[in-house]
C-alpha atoms as one frame of an Amber mdcrd trajectory, in Angstrom:
protein
  87.121  80.460  66.097  83.912  81.633  67.742  81.491  80.547  65.096  81.583
  78.711  61.771  82.655  80.543  58.490  81.978  79.662  54.922  84.996  77.815
  53.417  83.715  77.042  49.943  80.898  79.096  48.532  78.278  77.676  46.120
  76.977  80.564  44.079  74.805  79.666  41.220  76.348  76.347  40.813  79.882
  77.759  40.692  82.346  76.786  43.690  84.879  79.336  44.932  86.883  79.606
  48.135  86.191  82.285  50.679  89.252  84.467  51.197  88.514  85.014  54.882
  88.250  81.500  55.773  91.555  80.643  53.801  93.324  83.414  55.649  92.297
  81.854  58.843  93.659  78.507  57.950  96.835  80.112  56.682  97.495  81.339
  60.267  96.770  77.852  61.714 100.202  76.112  62.326  98.865  73.207  64.440
  98.188  69.670  63.037  94.582  69.068  62.049  92.056  66.476  62.246  89.374
  66.980  59.623  85.744  65.709  60.065  83.252  66.367  57.241  79.601  65.519
  57.233  77.540  64.833  54.193  74.149  63.642  53.498  70.660  64.340  52.046
  69.444  67.810  52.884  67.329  68.153  56.035  68.757  65.110  57.755  70.149
  66.861  60.743  73.819  67.008  59.597  74.458  70.416  61.327  73.306  69.002
  64.838  76.027  66.598  64.706  78.594  69.195  64.025  77.595  71.413  66.749
  77.730  68.334  69.066  81.318  67.687  67.886  82.187  71.405  68.470  80.693
  70.884  71.958  78.461  73.932  71.348  74.715  74.359  71.690  74.649  76.353
  68.311  76.765  77.318  65.576  75.972  75.453  62.366  72.490  76.405  61.030
  69.783  73.916  61.888  66.743  75.138  60.053  63.568  73.586  60.969  61.875
  73.781  57.500  62.227  71.753  54.402  64.633  74.379  52.882  68.332  73.544
  53.026  70.202  75.831  55.406  73.769  75.040  54.569  75.153  76.269  51.226
  78.683  75.164  49.950  80.888  74.054  52.715  81.123  75.650  56.165  84.001
  75.416  58.482  84.500  75.553  62.217  87.930  75.176  63.864  88.037  74.256
  67.479  90.677  73.088  69.857  90.774  69.186  69.710  89.276  67.829  72.930
  91.772  65.030  73.375  94.759  65.687  71.255  96.870  68.692  72.665  98.135
  71.231  70.220  95.814  69.945  67.396  92.844  71.600  65.949  89.539  69.866
  65.124  88.363  71.107  61.736  84.621  70.484  61.361  83.286  70.846  57.773
  79.498  71.029  57.250  78.477  70.505  53.577  75.324  71.697  51.933  72.586
  68.911  51.861  72.725  66.473  48.624  69.671  66.199  46.719  68.328  69.640
  47.332  65.738  70.097  44.638  66.187  73.837  44.655  69.702  73.445  43.102
  68.500  71.202  40.291  72.041  70.136  39.418  73.357  66.899  40.634  76.750
  67.499  39.352  77.140  70.156  41.936  76.389  67.725  44.672  78.872  65.310
  43.205  81.704  68.002  43.569  80.561  68.840  47.143  80.806  65.141  48.052
  84.226  64.823  46.365  85.643  67.806  48.119  84.466  66.430  51.391  86.357
  63.311  50.676  89.609  65.098  49.518  89.762  67.264  52.511  88.669  64.869
  55.528  90.410  62.451  57.675  86.864  61.118  58.683  83.668  61.334  56.434
  80.400  61.147  58.414  77.515  60.250  56.089  74.233  61.171  57.625  70.931
  59.600  56.546  67.462  58.988  58.039  65.347  55.838  58.668  67.113  52.656
  57.759  70.079  51.427  55.584  68.010  49.823  52.972  68.617  49.722  49.075
  67.058  53.123  48.648  69.576  54.499  51.223  72.461  52.830  49.542  71.301
  54.040  46.034  71.055  57.646  47.272  74.789  57.508  47.975  75.172  57.491
  44.293  78.075  59.784  44.322  80.361  57.043  45.499  79.812  55.262  42.105
  81.132  58.469  40.368  84.230  58.920  42.316  86.503  57.507  39.743  85.281
  60.156  37.428  85.566  63.057  39.908  88.975  62.212  41.457  92.269  61.012
  40.266  94.993  59.754  42.547  97.902  60.111  40.316  98.357  62.321  37.217
  99.957  59.454  35.247  97.466  56.676  36.095  94.374  56.198  33.967  90.875
  55.707  35.408  90.750  51.968  34.580  93.699  51.360  36.884  92.240  53.490
  39.637  88.814  51.974  39.285  89.796  48.932  41.496  89.577  51.172  44.413
  92.821  50.279  46.035  94.690  53.571  45.330  91.468  55.439  46.463  91.075
  53.409  49.754  94.895  54.263  50.500  94.105  57.950  50.754  90.492  58.286
  51.394  89.088  59.085  54.897  87.602  56.731  57.380  83.788  56.422  56.770
  80.990  56.731  59.498  77.452  56.093  58.603  75.128  57.706  61.066  71.454
  56.770  60.782  68.880  59.124  62.288  65.415  58.427  63.565  66.188  54.745
  63.512  63.080  52.711  64.648  63.950  49.107  63.819  65.261  46.464  66.240
  68.932  45.572  65.776  68.228  41.850  64.950  68.848  39.484  62.205  67.055
  36.083  62.374  66.235  36.840  65.914  69.956  37.365  66.854  70.892  40.841
  68.395  73.591  42.696  66.243  75.711  45.750  66.659  75.303  48.870  64.494
  78.556  47.871  62.664  77.213  44.578  61.881  73.878  46.115  60.668  75.986
  48.269  58.262  78.038  45.407  56.992  74.903  43.232  56.517  73.411  46.152
  54.568  76.600  46.228  52.173  76.599  42.367  51.634  76.848  41.487  47.919
  74.265  39.232  46.224  75.389  36.228  44.211  74.075  36.193  40.507  74.315
  38.006  37.272  72.464  40.410  35.188  71.537  44.100  35.256  69.423  43.942
  38.166  71.905  42.219  40.385  74.758  44.556  39.073  72.782  47.651  39.997
  72.442  46.134  43.386  76.003  45.193  43.973  78.008  48.083  42.334  77.262
  50.871  44.942  77.929  48.342  47.727  81.256  47.289  46.119  82.233  50.932
  45.768  81.570  51.604  49.326  83.575  48.522  50.522  86.421  49.196  48.207
  86.725  53.023  48.682  86.138  52.874  52.404  87.563  49.788  53.894  87.294
  51.422  57.426  83.692  51.726  58.287  81.678  52.400  61.382  77.861  52.852
  62.089  75.890  54.584  64.701  72.105  54.314  64.699  70.225  57.284  66.608
  66.591  57.209  67.829  64.531  60.170  67.350  65.616  62.899  69.737  62.207
  63.984  70.736  58.615  64.108  69.459  57.629  65.159  65.908  55.948  68.250
  67.399  59.208  69.444  69.123  61.528  68.833  66.072  61.107  72.488  65.008
  62.688  73.806  68.231  65.484  71.091  68.407  68.266  73.869  68.349  66.745
  75.575  71.347  65.872  72.509  73.384  67.946  71.777  76.571  70.059  68.580
  76.556  67.898  67.125  79.327  64.686  67.421  77.136  66.239  65.048  74.570
  65.526  61.398  74.703  68.008  59.529  76.991  68.883  56.912  74.444  69.627
  59.665  71.783  71.962  61.427  74.158  73.789  58.256  74.988  74.324  57.399
  71.197  75.342  61.139  70.400  78.010  60.954  73.282  79.287  57.622  72.046
  79.620  59.066  68.580  81.478  62.064  69.687  83.801  59.879  71.821  84.605
  57.747  68.802  85.321  60.802  66.470  87.553  62.366  69.036  89.428  59.221
  69.660  89.581  57.446  66.338  89.657  60.305  63.797  93.386  60.525  62.789
  95.319  63.535  61.549  94.741  64.677  58.096  97.407  63.217  55.844  98.176
  63.252  52.109 100.080  60.953  49.700 103.236  59.810  51.403 101.718  59.911
  54.807 102.622  63.455  55.627 100.475  65.131  58.201  98.760  68.600  57.434
  98.665  71.837  59.393  95.816  74.262  58.998  98.006  76.337  56.608  98.749
  73.311  54.372  94.853  72.355  54.432  94.198  75.962  53.209  96.609  75.402
  50.162  94.872  72.060  49.513  91.439  73.613  49.538  92.549  76.398  47.320
  94.108  73.989  44.793  91.105  71.537  44.625  88.390  74.387  44.199  90.370
  76.201  41.527  90.928  72.892  39.676  87.177  72.322  39.732  86.308  75.807
  38.807  88.513  75.259  35.617  86.426  72.311  34.713  89.246  69.776  35.486
  89.342  66.751  37.675  91.103  67.194  41.104  94.344  65.015  41.190  95.651
  64.063  44.704  99.245  63.799  43.491  99.123  67.123  41.622  97.610  68.884
  44.591 100.131  67.484  46.894 103.026  68.403  44.555 101.708  71.922  44.334
 101.300  72.194  48.070 104.790  70.766  48.758 106.324  73.420  46.438 104.667
  76.172  48.420 105.402  74.481  51.783 109.080  73.737  50.836 109.685  77.239
  49.768 108.200  78.390  53.149 110.540  75.878  54.840 113.510  77.420  52.922
 112.457  80.938  54.103 111.903  79.723  57.648 115.326  77.907  57.772 117.042
  81.151  56.517 115.210  83.182  58.930 116.322  80.855  61.777 119.953  81.084
  60.546 119.764  84.870  60.421 118.373  85.166  63.861 120.851  82.709  65.327
 123.740  84.882  63.786 122.344  88.241  65.019 124.092  87.998  68.491 127.508
  87.316  67.155 126.914  90.015  64.364 126.399  92.436  67.102 129.974  91.640
  68.515 131.809  92.068  65.193 134.671  91.914  64.776 135.258  88.423  66.285
 137.756  85.728  65.715 137.183  82.911  63.157 136.634  80.240  66.026 133.610
  82.281  67.488 132.119  83.058  64.177 132.542  79.543  63.110 130.950  78.054
  66.154 127.982  80.328  65.937 127.567  79.529  62.181 127.497  75.705  62.811
 125.028  76.095  65.581 122.763  78.302  63.636 123.095  76.187  60.551 122.082
  73.013  62.531 118.987  74.955  63.917 118.120  76.204  60.357 118.388  72.714
  58.907 116.169  71.187  61.605 113.513  73.899  61.042 113.613  73.092  57.407
 113.379  69.364  57.665 110.442  69.690  60.109 108.467  71.600  57.707 109.529
  70.359  54.251 108.134  67.200  52.692 108.508  65.477  49.317 111.653  67.454
  48.375 112.613  64.382  46.379 115.350  65.943  44.270 116.856  67.894  47.124
 115.966  71.033  45.268 114.733  72.976  48.193 117.518  71.790  50.514 120.068
  72.889  47.913 118.177  76.357  47.896 118.353  76.619  51.575 122.250  75.767
  51.562 122.834  78.400  48.766 120.966  81.024  50.825 122.773  80.210  53.930
 125.966  80.176  51.976 125.405  83.676  50.504 124.346  85.079  53.798 127.360
  83.437  55.538 129.687  84.876  52.916 128.255  88.299  53.543 128.628  87.848
  57.258 132.235  86.739  56.901 132.989  89.779  54.812 131.338  92.127  57.262
 133.262  90.607  60.052 136.438  91.177  57.998 135.564  94.699  57.094 134.943
  95.373  60.865 138.130  93.831  61.767 140.037  95.934  59.172 138.276  99.167
  60.362 138.978  98.604  63.986 142.643  97.584  63.415 143.330 100.598  61.066
 141.598 102.943  63.593 143.691 101.523  66.424 147.000 101.875  64.519 146.149
 105.336  63.372 145.512 106.237  67.009 148.771 104.454  68.289 150.899 106.131
  65.457 149.641 109.640  65.913 152.503 110.903  68.115 155.087 109.438  65.880
 153.488 110.995  62.760 153.574 114.286  64.639 157.252 113.634  65.439 157.911
 113.008  61.711 156.367 116.509  60.741 158.361 118.197  63.583 161.539 116.552
  62.460 162.090 114.645  65.745 163.844 111.822  64.086 165.918 113.815  61.624
 168.736 114.098  64.098 171.754 111.933  64.932 170.396 108.901  66.824 166.875
 109.713  65.421 166.583 106.080  63.951 166.956 104.542  67.362 164.380 106.799
  68.774 162.024 106.000  65.679 162.517 102.191  66.239 161.621 102.667  69.911
 158.394 104.344  69.229 157.732 102.052  66.288 158.243  98.845  68.330 156.159
 100.396  71.149 153.187 101.039  68.776 153.453  97.231  67.486 153.519  96.058
  71.191 150.473  98.168  72.163 148.660  96.970  69.030 149.292  93.298  69.742
 148.196  93.758  73.394 144.708  95.175  72.221 142.172  92.366  72.301 139.263
  91.416  70.055 140.843  92.813  66.882 139.321  90.025  64.740 140.359  88.194
  61.741 142.405  90.856  59.826 144.816  91.791  62.778 147.957  90.455  61.230
 147.033  91.360  57.792 146.493  94.991  58.639 149.587  95.171  60.610 151.577
  93.645  57.786 150.151  96.436  55.650 151.061  99.111  58.211 154.634  97.995
  58.366 154.927  97.938  54.649 153.432 101.536  54.486 156.033 102.729  57.122
 158.952 100.876  55.372 160.151 103.663  53.246 159.655 106.181  56.103 161.740
 104.056  58.297 164.506 103.587  55.652 164.764 107.292  54.985 165.280 107.831
  58.661 167.873 105.133  58.894 169.901 106.304  55.755 169.905 110.012  57.137
 171.074 109.022  60.554 174.633 110.380  60.754 175.339 108.526  64.024 175.231
 105.014  62.311 178.095 103.748  60.233 177.330 102.260  56.773 177.857  98.619
  58.329 175.399  99.502  61.081 172.885 100.811  58.559 173.231  97.641  56.691
 172.666  95.486  59.908 169.491  97.525  60.853 168.152  97.250  57.343 168.453
  93.442  57.464 166.887  93.456  60.924 163.977  95.485  59.618 163.585  93.053
  56.665 163.465  90.099  58.917 160.730  91.591  60.930 158.652  92.392  58.097
 159.192  88.850  56.722 157.976  87.492  60.045 154.961  89.680  59.942 154.144
  88.635  56.517 154.476  84.965  57.622 152.101  85.836  60.679 149.480  87.363
  58.226 149.748  84.165  56.051 149.213  81.842  58.940 146.295  83.981  59.915
 144.757  83.529  56.584 145.687  79.812  56.601 143.993  79.369  59.938 140.729
  81.098  58.604 140.835  78.784  55.427 141.432  75.628  57.459 138.506  76.462
  59.836 136.294  77.361  56.836 137.126  74.013  55.270 136.309  72.293  58.552
 133.121  74.106  58.660 132.240  72.749  55.201 132.977  69.298  56.204 130.927
  69.362  59.369 128.153  71.260  57.771 128.014  68.763  54.955 127.865  65.850
  57.328 124.994  67.385  59.183 123.132  68.060  55.944 123.421  64.610  54.793
 122.479  63.164  58.125 119.397  65.284  58.388 118.542  64.475  54.716 118.893
  60.661  55.209 116.725  60.829  58.294 114.057  62.812  56.564 114.059  60.340
  53.819 113.773  57.443  56.080 110.855  58.996  57.979 109.029  59.692  54.680
 109.642  56.128  53.592 108.277  54.729  56.901 105.114  57.096  56.761 104.430
  55.893  53.233 104.845  52.147  54.110 102.457  52.729  57.246  99.929  54.274
  55.077 100.197  51.352  52.624 100.109  48.737  55.409  96.812  50.184  56.732
  95.178  49.904  53.429  96.535  46.432  52.755  95.293  45.100  56.106  91.809
  46.383  55.284  91.931  44.867  51.805  92.954  41.596  53.191  90.102  41.667
  55.827  87.698  42.552  52.954  88.839  39.455  50.982  88.515  37.203  53.980
  84.933  38.460  54.458  84.151  37.901  50.824  85.362  34.236  51.375  83.326
  33.800  54.526  80.243  34.943  52.706  80.728  32.518  49.703  81.886  35.014
  47.116  84.778  32.914  45.971  85.199  34.448  42.488  85.247  38.078  43.886
  87.587  36.959  46.765  89.988  35.408  44.339  89.985  38.527  42.231  90.687
  40.666  45.201  93.553  38.203  46.200  95.211  38.686  42.831  94.652  42.477
  43.286  96.356  42.307  46.568  99.392  40.533  45.307  99.603  42.973  42.339
  99.485  45.986  44.581 102.169  44.405  46.985 104.540  43.930  43.932 103.663
  47.374  42.820 104.454  48.907  46.149 107.761  46.982  46.423 108.790  48.252
  43.023 107.853  51.806  43.937 109.868  51.510  47.285 112.861  50.213  45.496
 112.743  52.963  42.813 112.368  55.595  45.569 115.274  54.059  47.553 117.549
  54.145  44.600 116.528  57.721  43.820 117.366  58.724  47.529 120.610  56.983
  47.366 121.518  58.610  44.070 120.636  62.002  45.573 122.787  61.440  48.652
 125.706  60.290  46.531 125.179  63.473  44.439 125.308  65.686  47.541 128.345
  63.904  48.802 130.219  64.422  45.530 129.257  68.173  45.493 132.301  70.373
  45.611 132.712  73.276  47.891 133.674  76.747  46.280 137.334  77.598  46.403
 136.874  80.746  48.547 135.781  81.692  52.163 131.929  81.712  51.506 131.418
  78.376  53.449 129.440  76.773  50.633 128.440  73.338  52.100 127.159  71.419
  49.165
C-alpha cells in the first residue's frame, strides 16, 4: 500500500466502513500486527504512525489547531522484522475535537481502536498528571461500549479480567515532555513514571473515588503497559513545518526516543488475535472491522464473542471451499487419465483428501461442532462419487468400443453366413476366443473391464448357440459337450466380474477407514492446538493480574490486593471449568465422528 486510506469513515457522527479499504484487507492473506494510535486531537499522533511506516509522509500532519484525521485511516506495510507478516497502522481522529461536539463518537472511535489492535498507543502532551488521566475518560466507559461474551452481564465483565484477556498492549507516549524523570531525587525510567502516575490513593469518598477509578480501569484493562517520553522535536517556531523537516534537523534526543519507540513496537507487538488465541490475517481483520462497525451503526454494543463467531462462520466456509478446491485440483491429473484402475484412483483420492484436510485445518477455527469439517467431508464425498462414476463410464465406453472394434470382422462373417456351414462353430469359437484374448491383452481398460466382457459374452450367447445347433458336422453329444463348455466359460467370466466389483468395494472400504483415521487425527490435533492457544492467552492475563496484585500489596493496598486475589482464584476455577467442558464436548464430537457410518455404496463417504 503506497499511502494510507480511510478504513472507517466518520460522516456527521455516523460511522461506516470504506469498501475500498475492506477490499484491500480481503486480499491480504498474511498474518497481521495491528497498531493503533489514539489521543487528543493535535497531539502529533500521525507523526508517530509515519515513523512506524518508515516514511517521511503519509498520514496527514496538519499544523493548525484543526484536526486533520477523520474516522480511522489505515496503512498496511510489510512488517520490518517479521517475515510474511503485515504491519497494519491505524490512525484515529483526534479525541476531544470541539468541532464534532459529540463525545459518544469519540468513545466509539476509542472502542474500535481497542477492538482492532494488538497494540494501542495513547498519545498525549506535557505530563501524565491527573488532568491527563482524566482525559482518558473513555477507559471508564469501556464496559458500556464493549461486551466480551453475549451471555455475560456487564457486572461480571466490569471486573476487567475478561477485558484484559483480549485487550491490546498499552503504550503511553508523552510528547513535549519537559520534566526531569525523578522521584524524591531518585532517577526513574519512563515505565516507572507511568506506574507512579497510576498509583491508587488510600481513602474513601467521592473525591478519592474519582481519582482512583480511571487509574483502576487502566490497570485492570491494560495489565501490559509501556511508556515513552518525547522531548520537543524542535523549536515552537518550526513546529508548523515538522512534516517537511529533515530528520537531522530534529533534536537528537527526540530522534533517539522515536527510534527506541519504533524498535519496541516492531519487536514486542504481537500478532492480532481473537478469543481462543486464533491469529488473524488481513482478510479476517476485514470481516472483524465490518462486523464491529455495522453493529455500532445499528445502535448495538459490539460483542467480541459474537464478532468472532460471525467471522469464524465466514472463514470456516471459506476453508471448506478452499479444501474442496485443493481436492479437485489434486484429482485433475488422474481425471485426465480416465479410465484408470481402482488402486490408482484410490491413491490419488487419499493423497488429495489429505491435502484438502490440511488446507481446511490450517484456515478453520472454532469449528466446535465439526459442522464445517462435516461439510467438507460431504463435499469431497459427492465429488469423489462423481469422479468414480466418470471413471466407470470412461472404462465402460472404452471397453465397449474396443470389443466393437475387435468383433467387427466376426459380425461381418455372421452377416455373410461364414459360420453357417459344417464346422462353422469351431471357426466361430476360434474367432471368438481370439477376440477375448486380444481384449484381455489391451492395457488400461479401467474398472469395468470384466463386467463389460461379461455382458459381451452374454450378448453373444444366443448367437453362439444358434451356430452350435446348426452345425451338422457335430453330433448331438458333441453339441452338448460344447454347450457345457460355453456355460462354464460364462460362469468363470461372471465370477471374474464379481471379483472385480469385490476388489473395488474392498478398496473403497479401505479408503473410508484410512480417510476417517486421517480426519480424526487432524481434528484431534486442531482441537489440541486451539486448547493450547486459549490456555496461553489465559496464562498471559493471569500472570499480569498476579503481578498487579503483588504491586498492590507492596504499595500497602491490602484490601484491594485481597479482592484481586479472590478474583484471581475465581477466574482460575472458571477457566478450569471451561477447559473441562470444552474437553468433554470435543471428546464427544470425536466419538460421534468415530461412530458415523459410511454409506453402503461406492461414494467413498468418510464420516
